[in-house]
Coordinates of C-alpha atoms and ligand atoms in Angstrom, one line a residue:
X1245 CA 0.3 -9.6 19.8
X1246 CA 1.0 -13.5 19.7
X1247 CA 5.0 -12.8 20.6
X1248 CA 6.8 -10.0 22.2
X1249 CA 7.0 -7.4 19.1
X1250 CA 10.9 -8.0 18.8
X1251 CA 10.8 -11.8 18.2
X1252 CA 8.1 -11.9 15.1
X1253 CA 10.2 -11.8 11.9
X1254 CA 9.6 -9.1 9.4
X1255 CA 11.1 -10.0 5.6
X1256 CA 10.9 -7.0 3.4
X1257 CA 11.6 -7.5 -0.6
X1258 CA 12.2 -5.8 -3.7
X1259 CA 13.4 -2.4 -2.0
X1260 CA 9.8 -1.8 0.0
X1261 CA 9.5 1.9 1.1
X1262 CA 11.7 3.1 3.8
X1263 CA 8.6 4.4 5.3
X1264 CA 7.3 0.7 5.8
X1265 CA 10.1 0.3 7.7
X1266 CA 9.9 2.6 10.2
X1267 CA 5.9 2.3 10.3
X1268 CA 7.0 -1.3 12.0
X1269 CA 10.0 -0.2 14.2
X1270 CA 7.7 2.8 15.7
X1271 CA 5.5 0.0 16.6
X1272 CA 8.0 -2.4 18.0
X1273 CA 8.6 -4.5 15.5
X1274 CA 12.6 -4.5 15.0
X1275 CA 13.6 -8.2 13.7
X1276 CA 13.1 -6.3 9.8
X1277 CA 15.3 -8.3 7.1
X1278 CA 14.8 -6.1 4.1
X1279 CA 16.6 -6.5 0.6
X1280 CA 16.3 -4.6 -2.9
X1281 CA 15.9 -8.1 -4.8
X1282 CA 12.8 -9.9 -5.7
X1283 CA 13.2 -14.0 -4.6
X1284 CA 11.6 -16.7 -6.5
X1285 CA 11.1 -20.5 -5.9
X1286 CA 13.2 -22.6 -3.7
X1287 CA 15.5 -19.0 -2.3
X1288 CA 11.9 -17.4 -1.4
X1289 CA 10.8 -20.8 0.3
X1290 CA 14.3 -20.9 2.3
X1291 CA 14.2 -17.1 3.0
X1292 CA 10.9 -17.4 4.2
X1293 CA 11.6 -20.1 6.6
X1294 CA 11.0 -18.8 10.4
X1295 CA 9.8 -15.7 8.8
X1296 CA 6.0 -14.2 10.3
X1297 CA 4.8 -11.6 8.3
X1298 CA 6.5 -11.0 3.8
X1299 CA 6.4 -7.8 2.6
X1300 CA 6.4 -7.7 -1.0
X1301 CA 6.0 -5.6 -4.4
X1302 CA 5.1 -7.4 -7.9
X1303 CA 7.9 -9.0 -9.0
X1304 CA 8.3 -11.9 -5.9
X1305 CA 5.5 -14.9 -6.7
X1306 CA 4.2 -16.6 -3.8
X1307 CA 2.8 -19.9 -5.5
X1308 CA 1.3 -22.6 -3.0
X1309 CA 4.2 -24.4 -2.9
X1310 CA 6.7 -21.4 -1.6
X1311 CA 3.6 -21.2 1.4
X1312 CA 4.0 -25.1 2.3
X1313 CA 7.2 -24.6 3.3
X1314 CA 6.6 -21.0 5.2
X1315 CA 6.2 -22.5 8.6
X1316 CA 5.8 -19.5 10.9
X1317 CA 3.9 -17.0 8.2
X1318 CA 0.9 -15.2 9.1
X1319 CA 0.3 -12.1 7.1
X1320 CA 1.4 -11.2 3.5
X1321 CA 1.7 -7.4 2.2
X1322 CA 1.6 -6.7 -1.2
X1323 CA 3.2 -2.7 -1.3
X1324 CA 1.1 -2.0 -4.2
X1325 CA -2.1 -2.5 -6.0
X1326 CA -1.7 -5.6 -7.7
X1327 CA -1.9 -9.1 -6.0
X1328 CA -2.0 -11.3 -8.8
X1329 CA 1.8 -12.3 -7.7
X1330 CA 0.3 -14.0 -4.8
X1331 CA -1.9 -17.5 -5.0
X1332 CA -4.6 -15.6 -2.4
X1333 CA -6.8 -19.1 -2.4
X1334 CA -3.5 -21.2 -1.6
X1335 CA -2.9 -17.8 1.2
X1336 CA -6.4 -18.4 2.3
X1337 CA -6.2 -22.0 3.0
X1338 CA -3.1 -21.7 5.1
X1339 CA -4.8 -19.1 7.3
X1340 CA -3.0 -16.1 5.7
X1341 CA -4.4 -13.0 5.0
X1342 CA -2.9 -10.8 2.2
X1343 CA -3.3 -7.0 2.1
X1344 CA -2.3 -4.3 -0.6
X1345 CA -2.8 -0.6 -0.8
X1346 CA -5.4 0.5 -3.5
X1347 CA -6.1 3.8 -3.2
X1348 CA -2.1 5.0 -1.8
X1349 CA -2.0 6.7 -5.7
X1350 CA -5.2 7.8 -6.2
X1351 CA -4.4 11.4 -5.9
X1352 CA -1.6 11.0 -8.0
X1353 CA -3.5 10.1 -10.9
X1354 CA -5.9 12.5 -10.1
X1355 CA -3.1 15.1 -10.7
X1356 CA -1.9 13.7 -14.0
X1357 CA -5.4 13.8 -15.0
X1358 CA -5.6 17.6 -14.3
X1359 CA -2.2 18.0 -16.0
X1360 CA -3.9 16.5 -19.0
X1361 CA -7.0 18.4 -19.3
X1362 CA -4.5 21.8 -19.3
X1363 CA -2.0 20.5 -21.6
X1364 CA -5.0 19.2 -24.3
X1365 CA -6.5 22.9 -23.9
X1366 CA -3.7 24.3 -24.5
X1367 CA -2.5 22.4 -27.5
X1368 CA 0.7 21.5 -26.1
X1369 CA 1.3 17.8 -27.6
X1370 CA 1.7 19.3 -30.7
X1371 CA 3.3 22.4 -30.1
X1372 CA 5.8 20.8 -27.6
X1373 CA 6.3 18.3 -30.7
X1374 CA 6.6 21.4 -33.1
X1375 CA 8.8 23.4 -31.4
X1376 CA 11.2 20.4 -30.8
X1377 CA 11.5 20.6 -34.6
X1378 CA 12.3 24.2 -34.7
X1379 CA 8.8 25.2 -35.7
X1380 CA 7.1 28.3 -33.7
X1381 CA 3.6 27.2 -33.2
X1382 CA 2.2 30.5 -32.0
X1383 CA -0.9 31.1 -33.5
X1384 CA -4.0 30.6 -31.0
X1385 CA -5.5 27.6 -33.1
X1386 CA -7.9 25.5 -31.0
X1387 CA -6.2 27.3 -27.4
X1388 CA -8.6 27.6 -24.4
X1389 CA -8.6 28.0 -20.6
X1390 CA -10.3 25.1 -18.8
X1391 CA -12.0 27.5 -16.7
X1392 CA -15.7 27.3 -17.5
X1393 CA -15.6 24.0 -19.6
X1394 CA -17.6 20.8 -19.4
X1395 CA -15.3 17.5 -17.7
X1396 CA -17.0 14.4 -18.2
X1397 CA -16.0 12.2 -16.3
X1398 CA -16.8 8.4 -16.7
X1399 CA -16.3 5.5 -13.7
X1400 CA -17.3 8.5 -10.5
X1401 CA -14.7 6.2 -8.3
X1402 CA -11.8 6.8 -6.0
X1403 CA -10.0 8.6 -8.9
X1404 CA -13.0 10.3 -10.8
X1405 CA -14.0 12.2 -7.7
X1406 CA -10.9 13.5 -6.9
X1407 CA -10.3 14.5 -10.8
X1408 CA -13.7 16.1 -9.9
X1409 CA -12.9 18.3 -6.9
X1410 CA -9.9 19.1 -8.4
X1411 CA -11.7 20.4 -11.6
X1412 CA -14.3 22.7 -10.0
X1413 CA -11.5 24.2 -8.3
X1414 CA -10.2 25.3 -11.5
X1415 CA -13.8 26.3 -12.8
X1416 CA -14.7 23.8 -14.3
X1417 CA -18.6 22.7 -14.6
X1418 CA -18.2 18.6 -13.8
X1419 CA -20.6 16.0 -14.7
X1420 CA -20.0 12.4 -14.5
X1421 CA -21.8 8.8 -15.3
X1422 CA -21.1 5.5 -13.2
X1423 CA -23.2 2.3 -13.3
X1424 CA -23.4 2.5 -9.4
X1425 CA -25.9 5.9 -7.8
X1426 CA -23.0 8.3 -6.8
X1427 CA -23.1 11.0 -4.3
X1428 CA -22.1 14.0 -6.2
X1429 CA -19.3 15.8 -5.0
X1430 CA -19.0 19.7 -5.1
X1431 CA -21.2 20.6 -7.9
X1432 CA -20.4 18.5 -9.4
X1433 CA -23.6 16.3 -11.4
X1434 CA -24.8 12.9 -13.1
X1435 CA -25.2 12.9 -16.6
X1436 CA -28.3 11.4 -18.0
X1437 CA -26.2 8.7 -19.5
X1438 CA -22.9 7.3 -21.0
X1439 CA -24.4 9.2 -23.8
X1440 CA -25.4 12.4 -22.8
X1441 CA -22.0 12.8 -21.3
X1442 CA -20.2 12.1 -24.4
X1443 CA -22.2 15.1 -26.3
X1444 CA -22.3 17.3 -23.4
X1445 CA -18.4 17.4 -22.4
X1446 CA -15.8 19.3 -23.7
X1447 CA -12.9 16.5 -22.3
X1448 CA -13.9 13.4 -21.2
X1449 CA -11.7 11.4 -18.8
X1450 CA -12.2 7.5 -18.1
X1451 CA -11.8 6.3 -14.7
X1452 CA -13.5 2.4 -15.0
X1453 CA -12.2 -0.7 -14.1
X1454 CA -11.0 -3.2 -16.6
X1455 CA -14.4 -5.2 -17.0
X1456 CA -15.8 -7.4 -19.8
X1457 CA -18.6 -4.5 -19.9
X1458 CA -15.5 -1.8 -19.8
X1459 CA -14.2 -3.4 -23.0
X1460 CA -13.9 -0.4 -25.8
X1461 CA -16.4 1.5 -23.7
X1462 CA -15.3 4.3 -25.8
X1463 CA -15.0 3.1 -29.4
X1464 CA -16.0 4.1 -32.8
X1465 CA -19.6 4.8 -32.2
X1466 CA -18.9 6.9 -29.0
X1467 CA -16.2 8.9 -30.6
X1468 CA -18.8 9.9 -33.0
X1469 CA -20.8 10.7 -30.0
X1470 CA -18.2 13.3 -28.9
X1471 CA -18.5 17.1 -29.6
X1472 CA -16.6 17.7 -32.5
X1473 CA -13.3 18.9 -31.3
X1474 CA -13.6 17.5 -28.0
X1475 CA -10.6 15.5 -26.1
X1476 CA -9.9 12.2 -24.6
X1477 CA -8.3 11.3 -21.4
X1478 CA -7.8 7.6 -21.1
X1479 CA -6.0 6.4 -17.5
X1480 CA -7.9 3.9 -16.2
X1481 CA -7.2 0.2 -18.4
X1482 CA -6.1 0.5 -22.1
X1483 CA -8.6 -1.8 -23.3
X1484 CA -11.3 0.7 -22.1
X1485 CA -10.8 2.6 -25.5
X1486 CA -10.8 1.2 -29.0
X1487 CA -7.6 2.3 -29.5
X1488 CA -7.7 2.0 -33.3
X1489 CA -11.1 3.8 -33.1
X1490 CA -9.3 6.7 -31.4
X1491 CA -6.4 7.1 -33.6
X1492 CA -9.0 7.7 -36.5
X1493 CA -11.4 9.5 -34.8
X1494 CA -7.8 11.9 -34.4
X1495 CA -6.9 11.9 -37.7
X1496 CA -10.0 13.3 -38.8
X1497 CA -9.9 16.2 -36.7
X1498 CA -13.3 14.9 -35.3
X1499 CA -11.3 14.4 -31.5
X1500 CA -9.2 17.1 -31.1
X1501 CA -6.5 15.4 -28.6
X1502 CA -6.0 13.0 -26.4
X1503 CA -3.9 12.1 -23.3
X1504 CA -3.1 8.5 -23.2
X1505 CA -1.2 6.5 -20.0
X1506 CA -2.6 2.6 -20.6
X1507 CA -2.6 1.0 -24.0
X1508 CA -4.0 -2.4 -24.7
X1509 CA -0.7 -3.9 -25.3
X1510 CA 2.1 -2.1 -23.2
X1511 CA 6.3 -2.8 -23.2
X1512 CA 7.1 -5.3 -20.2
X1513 CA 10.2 -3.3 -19.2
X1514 CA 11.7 -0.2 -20.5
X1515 CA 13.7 -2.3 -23.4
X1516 CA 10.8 -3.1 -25.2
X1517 CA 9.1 -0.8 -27.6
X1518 CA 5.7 0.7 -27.6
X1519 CA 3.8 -0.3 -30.7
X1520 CA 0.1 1.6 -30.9
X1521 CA -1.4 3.4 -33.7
X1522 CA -1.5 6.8 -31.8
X1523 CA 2.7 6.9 -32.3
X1524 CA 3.2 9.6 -34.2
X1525 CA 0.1 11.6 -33.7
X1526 CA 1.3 15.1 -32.3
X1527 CA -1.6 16.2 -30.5
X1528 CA -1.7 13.1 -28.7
X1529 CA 0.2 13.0 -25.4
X1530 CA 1.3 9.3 -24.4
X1531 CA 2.5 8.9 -21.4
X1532 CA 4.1 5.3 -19.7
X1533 CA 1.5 4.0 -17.8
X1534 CA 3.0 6.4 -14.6
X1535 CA -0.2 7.7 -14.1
X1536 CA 0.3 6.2 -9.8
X1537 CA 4.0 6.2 -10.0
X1538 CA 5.0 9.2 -7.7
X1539 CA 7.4 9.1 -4.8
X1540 CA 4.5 10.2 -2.7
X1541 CA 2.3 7.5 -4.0
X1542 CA 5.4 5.5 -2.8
X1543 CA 5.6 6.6 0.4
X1544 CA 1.5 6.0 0.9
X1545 CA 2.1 2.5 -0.1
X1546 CA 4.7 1.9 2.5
X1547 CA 2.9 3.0 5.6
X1548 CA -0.5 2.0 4.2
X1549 CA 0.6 -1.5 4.2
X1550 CA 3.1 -1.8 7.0
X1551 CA -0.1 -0.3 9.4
X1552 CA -2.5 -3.0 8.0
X1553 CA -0.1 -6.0 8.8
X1554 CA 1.2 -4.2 12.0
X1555 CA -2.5 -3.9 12.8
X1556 CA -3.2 -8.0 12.0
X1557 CA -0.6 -8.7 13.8
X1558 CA -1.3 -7.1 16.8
X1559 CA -4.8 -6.7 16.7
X1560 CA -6.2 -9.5 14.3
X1561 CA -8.3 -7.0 12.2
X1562 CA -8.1 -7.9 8.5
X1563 CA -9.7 -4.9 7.2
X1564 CA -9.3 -4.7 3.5
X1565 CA -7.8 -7.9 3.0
X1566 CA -8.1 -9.5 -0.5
X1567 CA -8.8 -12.6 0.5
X1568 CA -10.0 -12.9 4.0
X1569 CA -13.3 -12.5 5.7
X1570 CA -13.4 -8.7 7.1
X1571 CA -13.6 -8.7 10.7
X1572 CA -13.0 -5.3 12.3
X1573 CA -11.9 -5.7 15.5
X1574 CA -11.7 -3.3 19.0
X1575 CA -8.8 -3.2 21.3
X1576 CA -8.3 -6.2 23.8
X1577 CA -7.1 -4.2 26.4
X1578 CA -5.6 -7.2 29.2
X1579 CA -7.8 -9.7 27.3
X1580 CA -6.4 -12.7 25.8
X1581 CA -8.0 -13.0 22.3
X1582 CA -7.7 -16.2 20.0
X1583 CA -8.1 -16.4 16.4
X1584 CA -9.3 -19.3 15.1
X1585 CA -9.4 -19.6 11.5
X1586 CA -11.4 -22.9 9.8
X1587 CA -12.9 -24.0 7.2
X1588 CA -15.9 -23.4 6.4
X1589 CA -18.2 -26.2 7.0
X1590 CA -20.9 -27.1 9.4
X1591 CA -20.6 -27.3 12.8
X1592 CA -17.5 -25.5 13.3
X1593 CA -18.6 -22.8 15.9
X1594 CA -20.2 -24.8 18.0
X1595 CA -17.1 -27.2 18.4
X1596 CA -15.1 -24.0 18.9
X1597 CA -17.8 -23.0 21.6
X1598 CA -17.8 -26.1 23.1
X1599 CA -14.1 -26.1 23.6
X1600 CA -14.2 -22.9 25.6
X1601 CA -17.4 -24.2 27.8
X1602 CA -15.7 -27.3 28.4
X1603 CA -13.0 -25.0 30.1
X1604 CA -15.6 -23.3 32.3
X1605 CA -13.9 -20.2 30.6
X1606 CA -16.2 -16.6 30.2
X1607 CA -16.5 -15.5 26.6
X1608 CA -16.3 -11.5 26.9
X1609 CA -16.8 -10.9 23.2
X1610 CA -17.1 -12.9 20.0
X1611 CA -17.2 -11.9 15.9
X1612 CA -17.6 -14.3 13.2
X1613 CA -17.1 -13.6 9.2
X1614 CA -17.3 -16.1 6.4
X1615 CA -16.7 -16.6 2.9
X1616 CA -17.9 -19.5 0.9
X1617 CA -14.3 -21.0 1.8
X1618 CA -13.3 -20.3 5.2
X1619 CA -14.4 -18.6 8.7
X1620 CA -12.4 -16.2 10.5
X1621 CA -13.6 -16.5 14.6
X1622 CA -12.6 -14.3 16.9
X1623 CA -13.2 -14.6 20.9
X1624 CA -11.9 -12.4 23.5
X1625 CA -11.7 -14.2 26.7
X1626 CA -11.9 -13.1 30.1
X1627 CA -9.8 -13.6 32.8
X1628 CA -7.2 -16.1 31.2
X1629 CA -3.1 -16.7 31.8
X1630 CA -1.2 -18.0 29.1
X1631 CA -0.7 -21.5 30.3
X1632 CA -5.1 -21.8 29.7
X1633 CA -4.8 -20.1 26.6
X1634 CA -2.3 -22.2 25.6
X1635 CA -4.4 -25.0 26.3
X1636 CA -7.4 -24.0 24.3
X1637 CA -5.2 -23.1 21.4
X1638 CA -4.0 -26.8 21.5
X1639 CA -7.9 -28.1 21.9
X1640 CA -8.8 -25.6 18.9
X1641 CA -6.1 -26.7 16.9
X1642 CA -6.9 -30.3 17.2
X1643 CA -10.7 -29.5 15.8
X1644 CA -10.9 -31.1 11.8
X1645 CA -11.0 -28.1 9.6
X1646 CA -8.8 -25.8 11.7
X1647 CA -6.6 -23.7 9.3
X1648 CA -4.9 -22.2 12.0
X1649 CA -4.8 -20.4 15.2
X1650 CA -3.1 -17.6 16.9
X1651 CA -3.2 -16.3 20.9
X1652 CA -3.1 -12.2 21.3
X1653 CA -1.8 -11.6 24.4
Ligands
NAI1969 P1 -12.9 2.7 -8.2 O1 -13.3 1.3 -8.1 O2 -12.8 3.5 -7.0 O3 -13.9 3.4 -9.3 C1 -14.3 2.9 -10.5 C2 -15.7 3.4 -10.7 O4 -16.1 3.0 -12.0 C3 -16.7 2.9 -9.8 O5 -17.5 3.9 -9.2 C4 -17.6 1.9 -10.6 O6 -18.9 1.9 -10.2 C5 -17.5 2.6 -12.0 N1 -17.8 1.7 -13.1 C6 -17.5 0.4 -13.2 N2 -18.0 -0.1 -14.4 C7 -18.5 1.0 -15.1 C8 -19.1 1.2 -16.3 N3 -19.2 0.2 -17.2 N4 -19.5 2.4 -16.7 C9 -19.4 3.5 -15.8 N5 -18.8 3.4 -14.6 C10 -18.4 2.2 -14.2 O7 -11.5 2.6 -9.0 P2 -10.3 3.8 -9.0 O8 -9.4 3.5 -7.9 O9 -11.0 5.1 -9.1 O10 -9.5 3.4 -10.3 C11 -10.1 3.6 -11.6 C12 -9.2 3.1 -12.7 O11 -7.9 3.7 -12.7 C13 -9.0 1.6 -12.6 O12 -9.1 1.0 -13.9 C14 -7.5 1.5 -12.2 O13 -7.0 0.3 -12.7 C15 -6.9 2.7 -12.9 N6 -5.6 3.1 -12.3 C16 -4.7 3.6 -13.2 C17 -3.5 4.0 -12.7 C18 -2.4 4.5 -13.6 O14 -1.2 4.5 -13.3 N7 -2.8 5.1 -14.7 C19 -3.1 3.9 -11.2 C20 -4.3 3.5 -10.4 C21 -5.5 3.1 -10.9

């Protein structure tokens, strides 16, 4: 660590997990200033002043100008999946790496997924709907176990595995089409195409990123596609399905439900209304984009990104940052270990090197990553006290293109 563990300055917004909290205390960190509220603008820039590593969740934008004036930050966490809040390139630049936690709520959708596929073979949109109304909707209509069924899943990712597993655990037979050569888990198999899957399955689930090519991946020609009283489970991106497609496809009886948790347009906040063609369509269960949103899913987030900037800061590993050049990195066991982080432009490792030769000092071990912006060196040293470290630091510093530096002691 560059400072004893109780000196660096943790600021936690927006009401981050308890569990982040104590991820840093177990590890020593205990100067944590943590509030419910998001801050913006010049209140974010004055918090922030002093401050070494921001925790924060969507609502608190860190614009270019908020990171001029952070004087002492080295580390940003973003406790969720989104990072768009954060200008990564203006992070970058000022030698701050930015984490987030992608797959804490993977499992979580998974589960909603399963829920889906039940609820659709079972009929229970509508009779849920129907019974609200007084009506008894008994009769066995369209009813089925899953057990024995085909799941097609589409996008064989973090999410559409885990959908997978869980599906042949319930009996069902699992194929599954992705642009990328997947292993297959379980017993899961690879459908000839996007195609083939859409005849063969009896519910089809989308997993797929949001991608110019993901656009209506499923519209009016692949509905067609679909066995005739198939289902639909869409909770990956809304624009993924031609919504409008879909709500015809339903009301001709060709799809026979469909489970729905992103829309193309959705509310902002909980006062604005949902507007879709699929309102009103009983065998259609929409659901509030909660697909992730579980307390579990909550807590993952919390230690999953308290560890990662624990781990920067102690370590200098930036592992799964969002912006950084990935450099995994052993323990320094008694070594001092600087970071040097520059831009990236000619020459620059060999002024670092020479800074270190000129100081007659051993290099024990050395890693290098780039990105078409900056470099990320790392060198463990051998045998240094602080006062020569600190002297190299100044020498490194003082090279043009240095973004910043840091000594772990
Ligand atoms: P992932 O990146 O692990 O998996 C996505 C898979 O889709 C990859 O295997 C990729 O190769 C494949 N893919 C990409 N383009 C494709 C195409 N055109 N055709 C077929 N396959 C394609 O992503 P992960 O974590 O599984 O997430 C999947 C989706 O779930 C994302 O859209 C994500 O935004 C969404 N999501 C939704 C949540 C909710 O609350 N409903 C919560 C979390 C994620």
């Amino acid at each position: 660590m560059s400072l004893d563990r109780g000196k660096i300055k943790v600021l936690l917004l927006e009401g981050v997990h308890g569990r982040a909290v104590e991820t840093f205390t177990r590890e020593g960190y205990t100067s944590i200033d943590r509030h419910d509220r998001a801050l913006g603008g010049d209140a974010l820039a004055e918090r922030l002043r002093g401050v070494h590593i921001l925790g924060i969740r969507s609502r608190t934008d860190v614009t270019a100008s908020v990171l001029d004036r952070a004087d002492k930050l080295i580390a940003i966490g973003c406790f969720g999946i989104g990072t768009d809040q954060v200008d990564l390139e203006a992070a970058k630049l000022r030698g701050i790496p930015v984490f987030n936690a992608p797959f804490s709520n993977t499992r979580s959708v998974a589960e909603l997924v399963i829920g889906g596929i039940i609820a659709l073979a079972r009929g229970l949109p509508e009779r849920n709907a129907a019974a609200h109304r007084g009506k008894w909707m008994k009769a066995v209509g369209g009813s089925t176990e899953v057990r024995g069924k085909c799941l097609g899943i589409v996008g064989y990712g973090h999410i559409g595995t885990q959908v997978g597993l869980l599906a042949e655990a319930l009996g069902m037979r699992v194929i599954y089409h992705d642009i990328e050569t997947k292993l297959a888990l379980g017993n899961a198999s690879p459908a000839a195409s996007l195609d083939d899957l859409l005849e063969r399955a009896d519910i089809v689930t989308l997993h797929v990123p949001e991608t110019a090519r993901t656009r209506h991946l499923v519209g009016e020609a692949q509905l067609r596609r679909m066995r005739a009283g198939a289902k639909l489970i869409n909770a990956s991106r809304g624009t993924v399905v031609d919504i409008d497609a879909l709500a015809a496809a339903i009301r001709s009886g060709h799809i026979a439900g469909a489970a729905i948790d992103v829309f193309p347009r959705e509310p902002g906040s909980s006062d604005e209304e949902l507007v879709s063609p699929l309102r009103g369509l009983d065998n259609v269960l929409l659901t509030p984009h909660i697909g992730g949103s579980t307390l579990e899913a909550q807590e993952n987030i919390g230690v999953e990104v308290a560890a990662k900037l624990v781990k920067y800061s102690d370590n200098g590993s930036t592992v799964t940052s969002v912006n950084f050049p990935e450099v995994a990195l052993p323990e320094h066991g008694g070594k001092h270990r600087i970071l040097h982080i520059h831009r990236n432009q000619p020459g620059m490792l060999a002024q670092v090197n020479a800074v270190f030769s000129a100081a007659r000092i051993n290099i024990a071990s050395q890693y290098l990553e780039t990105d078409p912006r900056i470099g990320y060196a790392v060198i463990d040293l051998d045998g240094a006290d602080r006062p020569m470290s600190a002297a190299i630091r100044r020498e490194l510093d003082a090279i043009e293109g240095t973004l910043r530096t840091r000594v772990l002691y």
